[in-house]
Structures are given as C-alpha cells and as structure tokens.
CSV table of C-alpha atoms and ligand atoms in Angstrom, one decimal:
chain,number,residue,atom,x,y,z
A,22,UNK,CA,15.1,0.8,-19.4
A,23,UNK,CA,16.4,2.0,-15.6
A,24,UNK,CA,17.2,-1.2,-13.4
A,25,UNK,CA,16.3,-1.8,-9.8
A,26,UNK,CA,18.8,-1.4,-7.1
A,27,UNK,CA,18.8,-3.9,-4.8
A,28,UNK,CA,21.8,-2.9,-2.3
A,29,UNK,CA,22.4,-5.3,0.5
A,30,UNK,CA,25.9,-3.9,1.9
A,31,UNK,CA,23.5,-3.0,5.1
A,32,UNK,CA,21.9,-6.2,5.4
A,33,UNK,CA,25.5,-7.9,5.2
A,34,UNK,CA,26.8,-5.4,7.8
A,35,UNK,CA,23.3,-6.5,10.1
A,36,UNK,CA,23.9,-9.9,9.9
A,37,UNK,CA,27.7,-9.7,10.7
A,38,UNK,CA,27.1,-7.3,13.6
A,39,UNK,CA,24.1,-9.3,14.9
A,40,UNK,CA,26.6,-12.4,14.6
A,41,UNK,CA,23.6,-14.1,13.1
A,42,UNK,CA,23.2,-17.8,12.7
A,43,UNK,CA,19.4,-18.4,11.3
A,44,UNK,CA,18.2,-15.5,8.8
A,45,UNK,CA,15.2,-15.3,7.2
A,46,UNK,CA,15.1,-13.1,3.7
A,47,UNK,CA,11.6,-11.7,2.8
A,48,UNK,CA,12.0,-10.6,-0.9
A,49,UNK,CA,8.3,-8.8,-2.2
A,50,UNK,CA,6.6,-10.7,-5.0
A,51,UNK,CA,8.1,-8.4,-8.2
A,52,UNK,CA,11.6,-9.1,-7.1
A,53,UNK,CA,11.6,-13.5,-6.7
A,54,UNK,CA,12.7,-14.1,-9.6
A,55,UNK,CA,16.3,-12.5,-8.0
A,56,UNK,CA,15.8,-15.1,-5.2
A,57,UNK,CA,19.2,-16.8,-5.8
A,58,UNK,CA,21.4,-14.1,-6.8
A,59,UNK,CA,20.1,-12.0,-3.7
A,60,UNK,CA,21.0,-15.2,-1.6
A,61,UNK,CA,24.7,-15.5,-3.0
A,62,UNK,CA,25.3,-11.9,-2.3
A,63,UNK,CA,25.0,-13.0,1.2
A,64,UNK,CA,27.1,-15.3,1.4
A,65,UNK,CA,29.3,-15.8,4.4
A,66,UNK,CA,27.3,-13.6,6.4
A,67,UNK,CA,24.8,-15.8,8.1
A,68,UNK,CA,24.9,-20.0,8.6
A,69,UNK,CA,21.6,-20.3,7.7
A,70,UNK,CA,19.7,-18.0,5.0
A,71,UNK,CA,15.8,-19.2,5.0
A,72,UNK,CA,13.8,-17.7,1.9
A,73,UNK,CA,10.1,-17.0,2.7
A,74,UNK,CA,8.2,-18.3,0.0
A,75,UNK,CA,5.1,-17.0,0.9
A,76,UNK,CA,3.7,-13.9,-0.8
A,77,UNK,CA,4.9,-10.5,0.7
A,78,UNK,CA,3.4,-7.4,-0.4
A,79,UNK,CA,4.0,-5.2,2.4
A,80,UNK,CA,6.0,-4.0,5.1
A,81,UNK,CA,2.6,-4.9,6.8
A,82,UNK,CA,3.6,-8.3,6.7
A,83,UNK,CA,6.5,-9.0,9.0
A,84,UNK,CA,7.5,-12.7,9.9
A,85,UNK,CA,7.7,-12.6,13.1
A,86,UNK,CA,5.3,-16.0,13.5
A,87,UNK,CA,8.7,-17.7,11.7
A,88,UNK,CA,11.5,-16.3,13.1
A,89,UNK,CA,9.8,-18.2,16.6
A,90,UNK,CA,9.3,-20.9,14.4
A,91,UNK,CA,12.5,-21.4,12.9
A,92,UNK,CA,14.7,-19.9,15.8
A,93,UNK,CA,16.1,-16.9,13.6
A,94,UNK,CA,18.1,-14.4,14.7
A,95,UNK,CA,17.5,-12.0,12.4
A,96,UNK,CA,14.8,-11.0,9.0
A,97,UNK,CA,16.3,-9.0,6.0
A,98,UNK,CA,12.9,-7.5,4.5
A,99,UNK,CA,13.5,-6.3,1.0
A,100,UNK,CA,11.5,-3.9,-1.1
A,101,UNK,CA,10.0,-1.9,1.2
A,102,UNK,CA,10.3,1.0,3.5
A,103,UNK,CA,9.7,0.7,7.5
A,104,UNK,CA,6.6,0.6,8.6
A,105,UNK,CA,7.0,-1.1,12.3
A,106,UNK,CA,11.2,-0.7,13.7
A,107,UNK,CA,12.0,-3.9,14.8
A,108,UNK,CA,15.6,-4.7,16.6
A,109,UNK,CA,15.5,-8.2,14.6
A,110,UNK,CA,14.9,-6.7,11.2
A,111,UNK,CA,16.3,-4.9,8.4
A,112,UNK,CA,14.4,-3.5,5.9
A,113,UNK,CA,16.3,-2.6,2.5
A,114,UNK,CA,14.2,-0.5,0.6
A,115,UNK,CA,14.9,-0.9,-3.1
A,116,UNK,CA,15.2,2.0,-5.8
A,117,UNK,CA,15.6,3.3,-9.3
A,118,UNK,CA,18.9,5.0,-10.0
A,119,UNK,CA,17.2,7.4,-12.7
A,120,UNK,CA,19.8,9.9,-14.3
A,121,UNK,CA,19.3,13.4,-15.0
A,122,UNK,CA,18.3,13.2,-18.4
A,123,UNK,CA,15.4,10.8,-17.7
A,124,UNK,CA,14.4,13.2,-14.7
A,125,UNK,CA,14.5,16.2,-17.7
A,126,UNK,CA,12.4,14.3,-20.3
A,127,UNK,CA,9.6,12.9,-17.9
A,128,UNK,CA,9.0,16.5,-16.4
A,129,UNK,CA,8.9,18.1,-19.8
A,130,UNK,CA,6.0,15.6,-20.0
A,131,UNK,CA,4.4,16.6,-16.8
A,132,UNK,CA,4.7,19.8,-17.9
A,133,UNK,CA,2.8,19.9,-21.1
A,134,UNK,CA,0.1,18.1,-19.1
A,135,UNK,CA,0.0,20.6,-16.2
A,136,UNK,CA,-0.2,23.7,-18.9
A,137,UNK,CA,-3.0,22.0,-21.1
A,138,UNK,CA,-5.3,21.4,-17.6
A,139,UNK,CA,-3.9,24.8,-16.2
A,140,UNK,CA,-2.6,23.0,-12.8
A,141,UNK,CA,0.3,24.8,-11.2
A,142,UNK,CA,0.3,23.6,-7.8
A,143,UNK,CA,0.8,20.0,-6.9
A,144,UNK,CA,1.3,17.1,-4.5
A,145,UNK,CA,4.4,15.1,-5.5
A,146,UNK,CA,4.7,11.3,-4.5
A,147,UNK,CA,5.8,8.4,-5.2
A,148,UNK,CA,6.4,4.7,-4.0
A,149,UNK,CA,9.6,3.7,-2.0
A,150,UNK,CA,11.3,3.0,-5.4
A,151,UNK,CA,11.3,6.5,-6.9
A,152,UNK,CA,11.3,8.7,-3.4
A,153,UNK,CA,15.0,9.4,-3.9
A,154,UNK,CA,13.7,11.2,-7.0
A,155,UNK,CA,11.3,13.4,-5.9
A,156,UNK,CA,13.4,16.2,-4.5
A,157,UNK,CA,15.1,16.7,-8.2
A,158,UNK,CA,11.8,16.6,-9.4
A,159,UNK,CA,10.5,19.1,-7.1
A,160,UNK,CA,13.4,21.5,-7.9
A,161,UNK,CA,12.9,21.6,-12.1
A,162,UNK,CA,9.0,22.3,-11.7
A,163,UNK,CA,9.8,25.0,-9.3
A,164,UNK,CA,12.1,26.5,-12.2
A,165,UNK,CA,9.2,26.4,-14.8
A,166,UNK,CA,6.7,28.0,-12.2
A,167,UNK,CA,5.2,25.0,-10.5
A,168,UNK,CA,5.0,24.9,-7.2
A,169,UNK,CA,4.8,21.3,-5.9
A,170,UNK,CA,4.5,20.1,-2.3
A,171,UNK,CA,6.4,16.3,-1.1
A,172,UNK,CA,4.7,15.6,2.4
A,173,UNK,CA,6.0,13.9,5.1
A,174,UNK,CA,3.1,11.7,5.8
A,175,UNK,CA,2.4,9.1,9.5
A,176,UNK,CA,4.8,7.3,11.2
A,177,UNK,CA,4.2,4.8,8.6
A,178,UNK,CA,6.1,6.9,5.9
A,179,UNK,CA,9.4,5.7,6.0
A,180,UNK,CA,10.2,8.5,3.1
A,181,UNK,CA,8.9,11.9,2.4
A,182,UNK,CA,6.7,11.9,-0.3
A,183,UNK,CA,6.3,8.1,0.0
A,184,UNK,CA,2.4,6.5,-0.7
A,185,UNK,CA,1.8,3.2,0.4
A,186,UNK,CA,-1.6,1.3,-1.2
A,187,UNK,CA,-3.6,2.0,2.4
A,188,UNK,CA,-1.7,5.3,3.4
A,189,UNK,CA,-1.9,8.4,1.6
A,190,UNK,CA,-1.4,11.1,4.6
A,191,UNK,CA,1.9,12.7,2.4
A,192,UNK,CA,-1.0,13.6,0.3
A,193,UNK,CA,-3.9,14.8,2.5
A,194,UNK,CA,-1.8,16.9,4.9
A,195,UNK,CA,-0.9,19.1,1.5
A,196,UNK,CA,-4.4,19.0,-0.3
A,197,UNK,CA,-5.5,22.5,0.8
A,198,UNK,CA,-2.6,24.2,-1.4
A,199,UNK,CA,-3.0,21.9,-4.5
A,200,UNK,CA,-5.1,21.4,-8.0
A,201,UNK,CA,-4.0,17.7,-8.2
A,202,UNK,CA,-1.7,14.7,-7.5
A,203,UNK,CA,1.4,13.2,-9.5
A,204,UNK,CA,2.4,10.3,-9.1
A,205,UNK,CA,6.1,9.5,-10.2
A,206,UNK,CA,6.5,5.6,-10.8
A,207,UNK,CA,5.2,2.4,-12.5
A,208,UNK,CA,2.3,0.9,-12.1
A,209,UNK,CA,-1.5,2.1,-11.5
A,210,UNK,CA,-1.7,0.5,-7.8
A,211,UNK,CA,-0.5,3.0,-5.7
A,212,UNK,CA,-2.1,5.7,-8.1
A,213,UNK,CA,-5.7,3.9,-8.3
A,214,UNK,CA,-5.3,4.8,-4.5
A,215,UNK,CA,-4.8,8.3,-4.8
A,216,UNK,CA,-8.3,7.8,-7.0
A,217,UNK,CA,-10.0,6.6,-4.2
A,218,UNK,CA,-8.5,9.1,-1.4
A,219,UNK,CA,-8.6,12.2,-3.1
A,220,UNK,CA,-11.1,14.3,-5.2
A,221,UNK,CA,-8.4,16.2,-7.3
A,222,UNK,CA,-7.0,15.1,-10.5
A,223,UNK,CA,-4.2,12.3,-10.5
A,224,UNK,CA,-1.4,12.9,-12.9
A,225,UNK,CA,1.1,9.3,-13.7
A,226,UNK,CA,4.4,9.6,-14.8
A,227,UNK,CA,5.5,6.3,-15.7
A,228,UNK,CA,9.2,7.0,-16.0
A,229,UNK,CA,9.8,3.4,-17.2
A,230,UNK,CA,7.5,4.1,-20.2
A,231,UNK,CA,8.1,7.7,-20.4
A,232,UNK,CA,4.1,8.0,-20.4
A,233,UNK,CA,2.0,10.9,-18.6
A,234,UNK,CA,-2.0,10.0,-17.8
A,235,UNK,CA,-4.4,11.5,-15.9
A,236,UNK,CA,-6.3,8.8,-14.5
A,237,UNK,CA,-9.1,9.9,-12.1
A,238,UNK,CA,-11.8,11.3,-14.7
A,239,UNK,CA,-12.1,7.8,-15.7
A,240,UNK,CA,-12.4,5.4,-13.1
A,241,UNK,CA,-13.5,7.6,-10.0
A,242,UNK,CA,-17.2,7.9,-10.9
A,243,UNK,CA,-17.1,4.4,-11.7
A,244,UNK,CA,-15.2,3.0,-8.7
A,245,UNK,CA,-17.5,5.3,-6.3
A,246,UNK,CA,-20.8,3.6,-7.8
A,247,UNK,CA,-19.6,0.3,-7.3
A,248,UNK,CA,-18.6,0.8,-3.2
A,249,UNK,CA,-21.8,2.3,-2.3
A,250,UNK,CA,-24.0,-0.4,-4.8
A,251,UNK,CA,-21.9,-3.2,-2.2
A,252,UNK,CA,-22.7,-1.0,0.5
A,253,UNK,CA,-26.5,-0.9,-0.6
A,254,UNK,CA,-26.3,-4.7,-0.6
A,255,UNK,CA,-24.5,-5.0,3.3
A,256,UNK,CA,-27.5,-3.1,4.1
A,257,UNK,CA,-29.9,-5.9,3.9
A,258,UNK,CA,-27.3,-8.5,5.3
A,259,UNK,CA,-28.2,-10.6,8.2
A,260,UNK,CA,-24.9,-12.7,9.6
A,261,UNK,CA,-21.8,-10.9,8.9
A,262,UNK,CA,-18.3,-12.4,9.1
A,263,UNK,CA,-15.5,-10.0,10.4
A,264,UNK,CA,-12.3,-11.0,9.4
A,265,UNK,CA,-9.0,-9.8,11.0
A,266,UNK,CA,-5.8,-10.9,9.6
A,267,UNK,CA,-2.6,-11.6,12.2
A,268,UNK,CA,-0.1,-10.0,9.9
A,269,UNK,CA,2.3,-7.9,12.1
A,270,UNK,CA,0.9,-4.1,10.5
A,271,UNK,CA,-2.5,-5.5,9.2
A,272,UNK,CA,-3.7,-6.5,12.2
A,273,UNK,CA,-6.8,-4.9,13.9
A,274,UNK,CA,-8.4,-6.9,16.5
A,275,UNK,CA,-10.1,-4.0,19.0
A,276,UNK,CA,-11.5,-2.6,15.3
A,277,UNK,CA,-13.4,-6.5,15.1
A,278,UNK,CA,-14.2,-6.6,18.3
A,279,UNK,CA,-16.4,-2.8,17.8
A,280,UNK,CA,-17.7,-3.9,14.3
A,281,UNK,CA,-19.2,-7.2,16.3
A,282,UNK,CA,-21.2,-4.8,19.0
A,283,UNK,CA,-21.9,-2.4,16.6
A,284,UNK,CA,-23.7,-5.0,14.0
A,285,UNK,CA,-25.1,-6.8,16.9
A,286,UNK,CA,-26.6,-3.7,18.0
A,287,UNK,CA,-28.6,-3.8,15.0
A,288,UNK,CA,-30.0,-7.1,16.0
A,289,UNK,CA,-27.9,-8.8,13.0
A,290,UNK,CA,-25.5,-11.7,13.8
A,291,UNK,CA,-21.7,-11.0,13.7
A,292,UNK,CA,-19.2,-14.0,13.5
A,293,UNK,CA,-14.8,-13.4,14.2
A,294,UNK,CA,-13.0,-14.7,11.5
A,295,UNK,CA,-9.1,-15.1,11.7
A,296,UNK,CA,-6.5,-15.9,8.6
A,297,UNK,CA,-3.2,-14.6,7.9
A,298,UNK,CA,-3.5,-14.5,4.3
A,299,UNK,CA,-7.2,-13.0,3.2
A,300,UNK,CA,-8.1,-14.5,0.1
A,301,UNK,CA,-11.4,-15.9,-1.6
A,302,UNK,CA,-11.0,-19.5,-1.8
A,303,UNK,CA,-10.7,-20.3,2.1
A,304,UNK,CA,-14.3,-18.7,2.6
A,305,UNK,CA,-16.2,-21.4,0.4
A,306,UNK,CA,-19.4,-22.0,2.0
A,307,UNK,CA,-18.7,-20.0,5.6
A,308,UNK,CA,-22.7,-19.3,5.5
A,309,UNK,CA,-22.6,-15.4,6.0
A,310,UNK,CA,-24.2,-12.5,3.9
A,311,UNK,CA,-21.5,-10.1,4.2
A,312,UNK,CA,-17.9,-10.3,4.8
A,313,UNK,CA,-16.2,-7.5,6.8
A,314,UNK,CA,-12.6,-7.0,6.1
A,315,UNK,CA,-10.4,-5.5,8.9
A,316,UNK,CA,-6.9,-6.4,6.8
A,317,UNK,CA,-5.5,-4.6,3.9
A,318,UNK,CA,-8.2,-2.0,2.5
A,319,UNK,CA,-7.3,-2.7,-0.9
A,320,UNK,CA,-8.7,-6.6,-0.3
A,321,UNK,CA,-12.0,-4.9,-1.2
A,322,UNK,CA,-11.2,-1.9,-2.9
A,323,UNK,CA,-9.3,-3.7,-5.9
A,324,UNK,CA,-10.9,-7.4,-5.9
A,325,UNK,CA,-14.0,-7.4,-4.5
A,326,UNK,CA,-15.7,-8.1,-7.9
A,327,UNK,CA,-13.2,-11.5,-7.5
A,328,UNK,CA,-15.4,-12.9,-4.4
A,329,UNK,CA,-18.2,-15.4,-4.6
A,330,UNK,CA,-19.6,-13.5,-1.1
A,331,UNK,CA,-20.5,-9.8,-0.5
A,332,UNK,CA,-17.0,-8.1,1.0
A,333,UNK,CA,-17.1,-4.7,2.3
A,334,UNK,CA,-14.2,-2.6,4.6
A,335,UNK,CA,-15.1,-1.2,7.9
A,336,UNK,CA,-16.6,2.2,7.6
A,337,UNK,CA,-18.7,0.8,4.7
A,338,UNK,CA,-20.3,-1.8,7.4
A,339,UNK,CA,-21.0,0.9,9.6
A,340,UNK,CA,-22.5,3.0,6.8
A,341,UNK,CA,-24.6,-0.3,5.7
A,342,UNK,CA,-25.9,-0.6,9.5
A,343,UNK,CA,-27.1,3.3,9.8
A,344,UNK,CA,-24.1,4.4,11.9
A,345,UNK,CA,-22.3,6.7,9.1
A,346,UNK,CA,-23.5,8.5,6.5
A,347,UNK,CA,-22.8,7.8,2.9
A,348,UNK,CA,-20.9,11.4,3.2
A,349,UNK,CA,-18.6,9.8,5.4
A,350,UNK,CA,-17.7,6.7,3.0
A,351,UNK,CA,-13.5,7.2,3.5
A,352,UNK,CA,-11.3,4.1,2.1
A,353,UNK,CA,-9.8,3.0,5.7
A,354,UNK,CA,-6.5,3.4,6.9
A,355,UNK,CA,-4.4,1.9,9.7
A,356,UNK,CA,-4.1,3.3,13.5
A,357,UNK,CA,-0.6,5.6,12.7
B,428,SF4,S1,-1.9,-2.8,3.8
B,428,SF4,FE1,-2.2,-3.6,2.0
B,428,SF4,S2,-1.6,-1.6,1.1
B,428,SF4,FE2,-0.7,-1.3,3.1
B,428,SF4,S3,1.3,-1.8,2.9
B,428,SF4,FE3,-0.3,-3.6,3.2
B,428,SF4,S4,-0.2,-4.3,1.1
B,428,SF4,FE4,0.3,-2.5,1.3
C-alpha cells in the first residue's frame, strides 16, 4: 500500500530562517499516531516545540489564539493546503507517492466504469494528498478518448483539482463541459460533498483499495429528503440559536448577524451562540427549537442525525423562514 509522505524539510528551513524560539505544530487527526516521529525530526530547529492536541480537521482552523497565549513565533500546519496565508505559518501538505503502475491500474478500472456508463467527459478531482496524481491520470484518460477537466477553484483552493469538504468550486467551474465527477482518493468525506454539491454522477477511484464505484445514485435522494424534512421542521420553530465559531477559517459573524435580523423580521426569536469547536454535547439545555450553524457546513450535512436539537445550515434557515425557495437549497460555502 502506498505510504503518506510528510516532508518536513520546508518546515525545518522555515523555523531556522525565522530563528523561531517557540513553535506550535498542528497535526491532523489521521496523522496523530506519527506525532513523536514528526517532532523528533524537527529537533535542533527550534527551542520549544508544542504539539497542538485539540482536533484539527482543516486549514480553516489555525491556532492563532494559541500563538498569542504561548508567545509562539511560528506554526507548522501539517496535512492541508493553504486557505489563508500568514507570515508565521507554514503549511506542509502531505501526499501519496503513487507509482506509474498503480496509476495505470486505477485508470484501467475507471475506464471500464466510464465505458459501462457511456461517459466520455469528466471533472477530475481529489483532496490535496492525491492532487499531484491528477495530471498523469488526465493524460492517460485522454489517450483513451476521455476528456477530463481539472479546475482551478477559488482562492481557498491550494492546488488544481483540489476539493475541500466545503468547497467544490473546481467542479462547479467545469460542470457544463462534463457528464460526471471522478474523485481520486480514499474515504467518502470529500466525494459525499460532491454528491450534495452537484447533480451528476460521482465516481470514486480509491487507489489504496483499488476500487471504483459510483456513489451518487444510492445517496443523493436520501440525503435531500433528510435536508428537506429538517427544513420543514425548522419552519415551525420559534426560538433559534445561531452558532458562530471563532475558528480562523470558519468564522462568519456578519452572516450570523444578518440571519438574526432575518429571523426577527419574521416575528421569531434569535440568540447568538459563540464557541470554538462546535459539538452537540455543549448545547445541552440551551432551550431553543432550532440551531443554525454558520461554521463548517459538514457538521450539519454529515452529522445532524446525532444532534438532539434540530440543526440546519444558513440557507436552510432562510428557506425555513420563507426568505428563499426550496429550489435555492445549496450546501453553504464560505466567502471566497
Ligand atoms: S470548514 Fe469543514 S469542510 Fe471546510 S476545510 Fe474546514 S473542516 Fe474541512
């Protein structure tokens, strides 16, 4: 199985150049088992290296407050591409180094699936860990008569063809030219976002398992039914709690204030709730009928079944109070 490569040379150079005395290293959940190895590799480059142990799911969550609290000179953010540049933060996105043979094998599985579905044009996407493989896949598909498009995306996107769980702009920009989206990578988190964000088939090529599968047919209708049921329920709510996170790339104070105004215009009550990590257990006994989440949209789209209080996204709230129509449903994105 291919190994995930964490190249820390850039981080070492960055710490030396900055003459950093105190640094914070942010490691994504999937890589925490490598924590001590990572810190050992940074030895000699900075006097005090702290590992941030709070969960980190994206580059939308930079430890800016921790920097101030610990008087840190630098942050090494591992595992994600840049969302916001910051002079004291270096991003070390990891990637899988897939061999030519592995890519060839995956492309041949993909070609069979495309042939079966009579698809000859696709949007080619991945998360940042696999995006270096996309140009090679594009070339191979082209040799077999398949047109593939690798979008550039908005300013929150670090590499071509990259998707975030909350940003599918690389697919949106090529939608008119394609019949389907092909996600190259492991896991379902990112491809499920494609299912919510597009109306065309979503094919997942998993190079770690060697599998190819279409996932939108069985998931899209069921997902939309759930969202519409939640909106219908929210339309009966009288008291709303609007959640604003303080996380660096998820903070949406202005959006929350506008939502509050809109809710109150309709004779309902709205309360502003501020927090860092948005978790269900912190909401016990809050006494509202419905929560509106302005932080990561996936908290609602993937996890609302596990919340005791009804929780919806901002666009869904506007539909529920009658300021938008059902046809206007979208998975809320952050401003670009
Ligand atoms: S907001 Fe959510 S989906 Fe978007 S990058 Fe952050 S963790 Fe991922």
